Amino acid sequence: MTDSTLTPPDTRPVIAMGELSDYADGPALTDALASGARVTLSWADGAQAHFPLMWLRDNCACEACRHPGTRERLHVPLSPVTAAPEAVLADGNLTLTWPDGHVSAFDAGWLHQRRPGQEPTPIIPPRRPWAADYAPQRVAHADFVGSAAGERAWLEALLRDGLVLLEDGPLADEEVSRLAEHIGPLRPTNFGARFDVRSKPNPNNAAYTAIGLALHTDLPNWRQPPDIQLLYCLENDAEGGESIFADGFAAAEALRQQSPEAFRILSETPIDFRFQDEEQDIGTRAPVLSLDHDGHMLEVRFNNWIRDSLCLPAHEIDAWYDAYRQFWHLLHSPQHQLDFALAPGQMVAFDNRRVLHGRRAFDPNTGRRHLQGTYLDLDMLESRLRVLSRPA
Ligand code: OGA
Ligand code: ZN
Ligand code: ZN
């Protein structure tokens, strides 16, 4: 059917769709035509799309089809929908009456966002590789804790660049945990939910000594290494101890260009990673570079001190070490490596499955160096950004 009255988007009533993200300001519908196995919709902005009947029936947001409290789906799409519903436009929104009498109301803006072939406007920023002039985005501690805009800026930089700096924070024990809990629950590991990085007697980890740490990712010996690492600097006046970072995805792309064979070996050869102390023996087998189905970088696992002995056929071993050496040199080359000293009151946060981190050796006889760290799941960062993007 056709409704010739154009309803301006600002006056269109909003239909509740069991959805907390913003969809209210989408354009009104101007035409709806149910024909065969689909409904063809047109909007005031000129967009047009075909929606399969099954999809529309499955997305009915009435109280019987979607729980009004949890917003979760109750409808189970087990019956094929073959007969067309009656389609009516009212105030620029869509009402469908199905052959069995069930009525489904759809918000025009909600449908506009979900029209087939259309990617929804991304709230999560796409990853951007570090360019030659990359410098970390800085967010003031007061802005992060005091304003949604500050927290969003921090989240967006971390998701986009894989690293962000917070500065001018208090020199307070556990501040790192309080900041992390703004975003989500701390991700615990065998080093605790929150760990102290300083030179300690009887260390069970290279980070708890004063030695330099070459670029690495934390805990590649876990099946699911922590996604996001936060390191909060409380003291850093010993000589040395500067931080180093590299965009592992950018370095892996450089390796793919420079030596496709080395890239192939590191991405196709699972190797063993293993940590052992008196209580634990945690190991897993995975390649250094993991790719998605399209061959894009998904994850880097790189940590020389918890790399286990290679368990490969003898004729593959030299080629694996050669590929590893090439990737090591690329990561540590000035073109990929970022260096800066963390100041007390600064916190660096980075994507532990993309960005490698390390530090220069420090001399514990010249001063103190104390960082506090924790981890977060990426899901919690994305969730927080979606929540902060909801309509007020
Ligand atoms: C770590 C680590 C870096 C540093 O704790 O995992 O790499 O700067 N620390 O001490
Ligand atoms: Zn329904
Ligand atoms: Zn580390």
Coordinates of C-alpha atoms and ligand atoms in Angstrom, one line a residue, residues 191 195-198 205-209 211 213-219 229-231 236 241-245 303 305 342 348 350 352 357-360 362 369-373 375, ligand 1:
F191 CA 49.2 -12.9 38.6
F195 CA 49.4 -6.8 40.0
D196 CA 52.3 -4.7 41.2
V197 CA 55.2 -4.3 38.7
R198 CA 58.3 -3.6 40.7
N205 CA 58.1 -13.2 36.1
A206 CA 60.6 -11.2 34.2
A207 CA 58.5 -8.1 34.8
Y208 CA 59.1 -8.4 38.5
T209 CA 62.9 -7.9 38.1
I211 CA 65.9 -6.3 33.6
L213 CA 61.8 -6.5 28.7
A214 CA 61.9 -6.8 24.9
L215 CA 58.6 -6.2 23.1
H216 CA 56.0 -8.8 24.1
T217 CA 52.4 -9.5 24.6
D218 CA 51.3 -10.7 28.1
L219 CA 50.1 -14.2 28.7
Q229 CA 46.2 -4.1 29.7
L230 CA 46.3 -1.0 32.0
L231 CA 49.6 0.0 33.6
N236 CA 59.4 6.0 38.2
G241 CA 62.8 1.9 32.9
E242 CA 61.4 3.8 29.8
S243 CA 58.4 2.1 28.2
I244 CA 58.5 0.8 24.6
F245 CA 55.5 -0.2 22.4
N303 CA 56.7 -13.3 24.4
W305 CA 60.5 -15.7 27.8
L342 CA 55.8 6.9 32.0
V348 CA 49.0 3.6 29.6
F350 CA 46.8 -0.9 25.3
N352 CA 47.4 -6.7 24.4
H357 CA 54.9 -3.6 25.1
G358 CA 58.2 -3.7 26.9
R359 CA 60.6 -1.5 28.9
R360 CA 64.3 -0.7 29.2
F362 CA 66.3 0.1 35.2
R369 CA 59.9 2.2 39.9
H370 CA 56.4 1.0 40.7
L371 CA 53.6 0.4 38.3
Q372 CA 50.2 -1.2 39.1
G373 CA 48.5 -3.1 36.4
Y375 CA 43.5 -6.3 32.5
Ligands
OGA1 C1 54.3 -6.3 32.5 C2 55.3 -5.5 31.8 C3 56.3 -3.4 31.7 C4 57.0 -2.4 32.6 O1 54.1 -6.1 33.7 O2 53.7 -7.2 31.8 O3 55.6 -5.8 30.7 O4 57.1 -1.2 32.1 N1 55.7 -4.4 32.4 O5 57.4 -2.7 33.6

